[in-house]
């Protein structure tokens, strides 16, 4: 009886040890599997995060390009129109200036579109470098540009326009074939009790066409 009992007890202990080792082996396999799975999940999360960041960056770049005139590097008409929609009132005295290149069609017809493109690009460079960086400068159309000047007086607006004129004069002294000639008009927010940017743009545009008419009459006279 004692021998049988100890034999059965030994068999039981052996079976229990074997079972325990089997369970430990399975747990070890499961643990390794969980580690591998967790690592893969972390890698996937990192990968997706990186892709999301890259996509966000690309979207920002595309959005930026959507508002940039690729020929001049200035904000394009879409950005100008968005800006006009944003300005419902002025917290500071501001001015809208419209610049329009004269005789662009004649340049295109006589010297070719490459010359016309060069004219546009050079004028864009002049107004952007002549106007302080704090002010907005954009290309509104084929030969039309605008500048939104904030926190300025009438004298300061005219000084900025004079700076553009001086740079154009300096350019024309060196470029005899492709000369820059432009008309301009501006409107001040202080001239109106209630004004938004659209009102200023329309008035500046009207004043620009008046300037263009006077320049044509002066040529004839």
CSV table of C-alpha atoms in Angstrom, one decimal:
chain,number,residue,atom,x,y,z
A,1,UNK,CA,0.0,0.0,0.0
A,2,UNK,CA,2.8,2.4,1.0
A,3,UNK,CA,4.8,1.6,-2.2
A,4,UNK,CA,1.6,2.0,-4.3
A,5,UNK,CA,0.9,5.3,-2.6
A,6,UNK,CA,4.3,6.7,-3.1
A,7,UNK,CA,4.4,5.5,-6.7
A,8,UNK,CA,1.1,7.2,-7.4
A,9,UNK,CA,2.2,10.3,-5.6
A,10,UNK,CA,5.4,10.4,-7.6
A,11,UNK,CA,3.5,9.9,-10.8
A,12,UNK,CA,1.1,12.8,-9.8
A,13,UNK,CA,4.0,15.1,-9.0
A,14,UNK,CA,5.7,14.2,-12.3
A,15,UNK,CA,2.5,14.8,-14.2
A,16,UNK,CA,2.0,18.1,-12.4
A,17,UNK,CA,5.5,19.2,-13.2
A,18,UNK,CA,5.1,18.2,-16.8
A,19,UNK,CA,1.8,20.1,-17.0
A,20,UNK,CA,3.4,23.1,-15.3
A,21,UNK,CA,6.3,23.1,-17.7
A,22,UNK,CA,3.8,22.8,-20.6
A,23,UNK,CA,1.8,25.7,-19.3
A,24,UNK,CA,4.9,27.7,-18.7
A,25,UNK,CA,6.1,26.9,-22.3
A,26,UNK,CA,2.7,28.0,-23.6
A,27,UNK,CA,2.7,31.2,-21.5
A,28,UNK,CA,6.2,31.9,-22.8
A,29,UNK,CA,5.1,31.5,-26.4
A,30,UNK,CA,2.0,33.6,-25.7
A,31,UNK,CA,4.2,36.3,-24.1
A,32,UNK,CA,6.6,36.3,-27.0
A,33,UNK,CA,3.7,36.5,-29.4
A,34,UNK,CA,2.2,39.4,-27.4
A,35,UNK,CA,5.6,41.2,-27.5
A,36,UNK,CA,5.9,40.7,-31.3
A,37,UNK,CA,2.3,41.8,-31.8
A,38,UNK,CA,2.7,44.8,-29.5
A,39,UNK,CA,5.9,45.8,-31.4
A,40,UNK,CA,4.1,45.5,-34.7
A,41,UNK,CA,1.2,47.6,-33.4
A,42,UNK,CA,3.7,50.3,-32.2
A,43,UNK,CA,5.5,50.2,-35.5
A,44,UNK,CA,2.2,50.6,-37.4
A,45,UNK,CA,1.1,53.5,-35.1
A,46,UNK,CA,4.5,55.2,-35.6
A,47,UNK,CA,4.3,54.7,-39.4
A,48,UNK,CA,0.7,56.0,-39.5
A,49,UNK,CA,1.7,59.0,-37.4
A,50,UNK,CA,4.6,59.8,-39.7
A,51,UNK,CA,2.4,59.4,-42.8
A,52,UNK,CA,-0.2,61.7,-41.2
A,53,UNK,CA,2.5,64.3,-40.4
A,54,UNK,CA,3.9,64.1,-44.0
A,55,UNK,CA,0.4,64.3,-45.4
A,56,UNK,CA,-0.4,67.3,-43.3
A,57,UNK,CA,2.8,69.0,-44.4
A,58,UNK,CA,2.0,68.3,-48.0
A,59,UNK,CA,-1.5,69.6,-47.6
A,60,UNK,CA,-0.2,72.8,-46.1
A,61,UNK,CA,2.3,73.1,-49.0
A,62,UNK,CA,-0.5,72.5,-51.6
A,63,UNK,CA,-2.8,75.0,-49.8
A,64,UNK,CA,0.0,77.5,-49.9
A,65,UNK,CA,0.6,76.9,-53.6
A,66,UNK,CA,-3.1,77.3,-54.2
A,67,UNK,CA,-2.7,80.9,-53.1
A,68,UNK,CA,0.6,81.7,-54.8
A,69,UNK,CA,1.0,83.1,-58.3
A,70,UNK,CA,3.7,80.8,-59.6
A,71,UNK,CA,4.9,83.4,-62.2
A,72,UNK,CA,5.7,86.2,-59.7
A,73,UNK,CA,5.7,84.4,-56.3
A,74,UNK,CA,3.1,86.8,-55.0
A,75,UNK,CA,-0.2,85.9,-53.5
A,76,UNK,CA,-2.7,85.3,-56.3
A,77,UNK,CA,-6.2,86.5,-57.1
A,78,UNK,CA,-7.8,83.8,-54.9
A,79,UNK,CA,-5.8,85.0,-51.9
A,80,UNK,CA,-6.6,88.6,-52.7
A,81,UNK,CA,-10.3,87.8,-52.9
A,82,UNK,CA,-10.1,85.9,-49.6
A,83,UNK,CA,-8.4,88.8,-48.0
A,84,UNK,CA,-11.1,91.2,-49.3
A,85,UNK,CA,-13.7,88.9,-47.7
A,86,UNK,CA,-11.9,88.9,-44.3
A,87,UNK,CA,-11.7,92.7,-43.9
A,88,UNK,CA,-15.1,93.9,-42.8
A,89,UNK,CA,-13.7,96.8,-40.9
A,90,UNK,CA,-10.4,98.5,-40.1
A,91,UNK,CA,-8.8,98.7,-36.6
A,92,UNK,CA,-6.1,101.0,-38.0
A,93,UNK,CA,-6.0,103.6,-40.7
A,94,UNK,CA,-5.4,101.6,-43.9
A,95,UNK,CA,-5.1,102.1,-47.6
A,96,UNK,CA,-5.6,100.0,-50.7
A,97,UNK,CA,-3.4,100.7,-53.7
A,98,UNK,CA,-4.0,99.3,-57.2
A,99,UNK,CA,-1.1,99.2,-59.7
A,100,UNK,CA,-1.7,98.5,-63.4
A,101,UNK,CA,1.0,98.0,-66.0
A,102,UNK,CA,0.5,100.1,-69.1
A,103,UNK,CA,1.0,98.7,-72.7
A,104,UNK,CA,1.4,95.0,-71.7
A,105,UNK,CA,-0.5,93.9,-74.8
A,106,UNK,CA,1.7,96.0,-77.0
A,107,UNK,CA,4.8,94.4,-75.4
A,108,UNK,CA,3.4,91.0,-76.0
A,109,UNK,CA,2.5,91.8,-79.6
A,110,UNK,CA,5.7,93.5,-80.5
A,111,UNK,CA,8.3,91.6,-78.4
A,112,UNK,CA,6.5,88.3,-77.6
A,113,UNK,CA,5.0,86.8,-74.5
A,114,UNK,CA,8.4,86.1,-73.0
A,115,UNK,CA,9.0,89.8,-72.9
A,116,UNK,CA,5.6,90.4,-71.4
A,117,UNK,CA,6.2,87.8,-68.8
A,118,UNK,CA,9.5,89.4,-67.9
A,119,UNK,CA,7.9,92.7,-67.6
A,120,UNK,CA,5.3,91.4,-65.2
A,121,UNK,CA,7.9,89.5,-63.2
A,122,UNK,CA,10.2,92.5,-62.9
A,123,UNK,CA,7.4,94.9,-61.9
A,124,UNK,CA,6.2,92.4,-59.3
A,125,UNK,CA,9.8,92.3,-57.9
A,126,UNK,CA,9.9,96.1,-57.8
A,127,UNK,CA,6.7,96.6,-55.9
A,128,UNK,CA,7.4,93.8,-53.4
A,129,UNK,CA,10.9,95.1,-52.6
A,130,UNK,CA,9.8,98.8,-52.6
A,131,UNK,CA,6.9,98.2,-50.2
A,132,UNK,CA,7.8,97.2,-46.6
A,133,UNK,CA,7.3,93.5,-45.8
A,134,UNK,CA,4.7,94.2,-43.2
A,135,UNK,CA,2.2,95.2,-45.9
A,136,UNK,CA,0.4,92.8,-48.2
A,137,UNK,CA,1.2,92.8,-51.9
A,138,UNK,CA,-0.5,90.5,-54.4
A,139,UNK,CA,-1.2,90.0,-58.0
A,140,UNK,CA,-4.9,90.7,-58.7
A,141,UNK,CA,-4.9,90.0,-62.5
A,142,UNK,CA,-2.8,89.7,-65.6
A,143,UNK,CA,-1.3,93.2,-65.3
A,144,UNK,CA,-2.9,94.4,-62.1
A,145,UNK,CA,-1.4,94.3,-58.6
A,146,UNK,CA,-2.7,95.4,-55.2
A,147,UNK,CA,-1.1,96.5,-52.0
A,148,UNK,CA,-2.9,96.6,-48.6
A,149,UNK,CA,-1.1,99.1,-46.4
A,150,UNK,CA,-2.0,99.0,-42.7
A,151,UNK,CA,-1.5,101.6,-40.0
A,152,UNK,CA,-0.5,104.3,-42.5
A,153,UNK,CA,-1.2,108.0,-43.2
A,154,UNK,CA,-1.9,109.6,-46.5
A,155,UNK,CA,1.6,111.0,-46.6
A,156,UNK,CA,3.1,107.5,-45.9
A,157,UNK,CA,1.0,106.0,-48.7
A,158,UNK,CA,2.3,108.6,-51.2
A,159,UNK,CA,5.9,108.0,-50.0
A,160,UNK,CA,5.5,104.3,-50.7
A,161,UNK,CA,4.1,105.0,-54.2
A,162,UNK,CA,7.0,107.4,-54.8
A,163,UNK,CA,9.4,104.7,-53.8
A,164,UNK,CA,7.9,102.3,-56.4
A,165,UNK,CA,8.1,105.1,-59.0
A,166,UNK,CA,11.7,105.7,-58.2
A,167,UNK,CA,12.6,102.0,-58.5
A,168,UNK,CA,10.8,101.9,-61.8
A,169,UNK,CA,12.7,104.9,-63.0
A,170,UNK,CA,16.0,103.3,-62.0
A,171,UNK,CA,15.0,100.1,-63.8
A,172,UNK,CA,14.1,101.9,-67.0
A,173,UNK,CA,17.5,103.6,-67.0
A,174,UNK,CA,19.1,100.2,-67.5
A,175,UNK,CA,16.4,98.5,-69.5
A,176,UNK,CA,15.8,100.4,-72.7
A,177,UNK,CA,13.9,97.7,-74.6
A,178,UNK,CA,11.4,96.5,-72.0
A,179,UNK,CA,10.4,99.6,-70.1
A,180,UNK,CA,7.9,99.6,-67.2
A,181,UNK,CA,5.1,102.1,-67.3
A,182,UNK,CA,2.2,101.9,-64.8
A,183,UNK,CA,-0.8,103.7,-63.5
A,184,UNK,CA,-2.0,103.6,-59.9
A,185,UNK,CA,-4.8,104.6,-57.6
A,186,UNK,CA,-5.4,104.4,-53.9
A,187,UNK,CA,-8.1,104.8,-51.4
A,188,UNK,CA,-7.9,105.5,-47.6
A,189,UNK,CA,-10.1,103.9,-45.0
A,190,UNK,CA,-10.1,107.3,-43.1
A,191,UNK,CA,-12.0,108.8,-46.1
A,192,UNK,CA,-15.1,106.8,-45.1
A,193,UNK,CA,-17.1,106.6,-41.9
A,194,UNK,CA,-17.8,102.9,-42.6
A,195,UNK,CA,-15.7,101.1,-45.1
A,196,UNK,CA,-14.5,97.5,-45.8
A,197,UNK,CA,-11.8,96.3,-48.0
A,198,UNK,CA,-14.1,95.8,-51.0
A,199,UNK,CA,-15.1,99.4,-50.9
A,200,UNK,CA,-11.5,100.5,-50.8
A,201,UNK,CA,-10.6,98.2,-53.6
A,202,UNK,CA,-13.4,99.4,-55.9
A,203,UNK,CA,-12.5,103.1,-55.2
A,204,UNK,CA,-8.7,102.5,-55.6
A,205,UNK,CA,-9.5,100.7,-58.9
A,206,UNK,CA,-11.6,103.6,-60.1
A,207,UNK,CA,-8.8,106.1,-59.2
A,208,UNK,CA,-6.3,103.9,-61.0
A,209,UNK,CA,-8.4,104.1,-64.2
A,210,UNK,CA,-8.6,107.8,-63.8
A,211,UNK,CA,-4.8,107.9,-63.6
A,212,UNK,CA,-4.5,105.8,-66.7
A,213,UNK,CA,-6.8,108.1,-68.6
A,214,UNK,CA,-4.8,111.2,-67.6
A,215,UNK,CA,-1.6,109.4,-68.7
A,216,UNK,CA,-3.1,108.7,-72.1
A,217,UNK,CA,-4.3,112.2,-72.5
A,218,UNK,CA,-0.8,113.5,-71.5
A,219,UNK,CA,0.7,111.4,-74.2
A,220,UNK,CA,-1.6,112.7,-76.8
A,221,UNK,CA,-1.1,116.3,-75.7
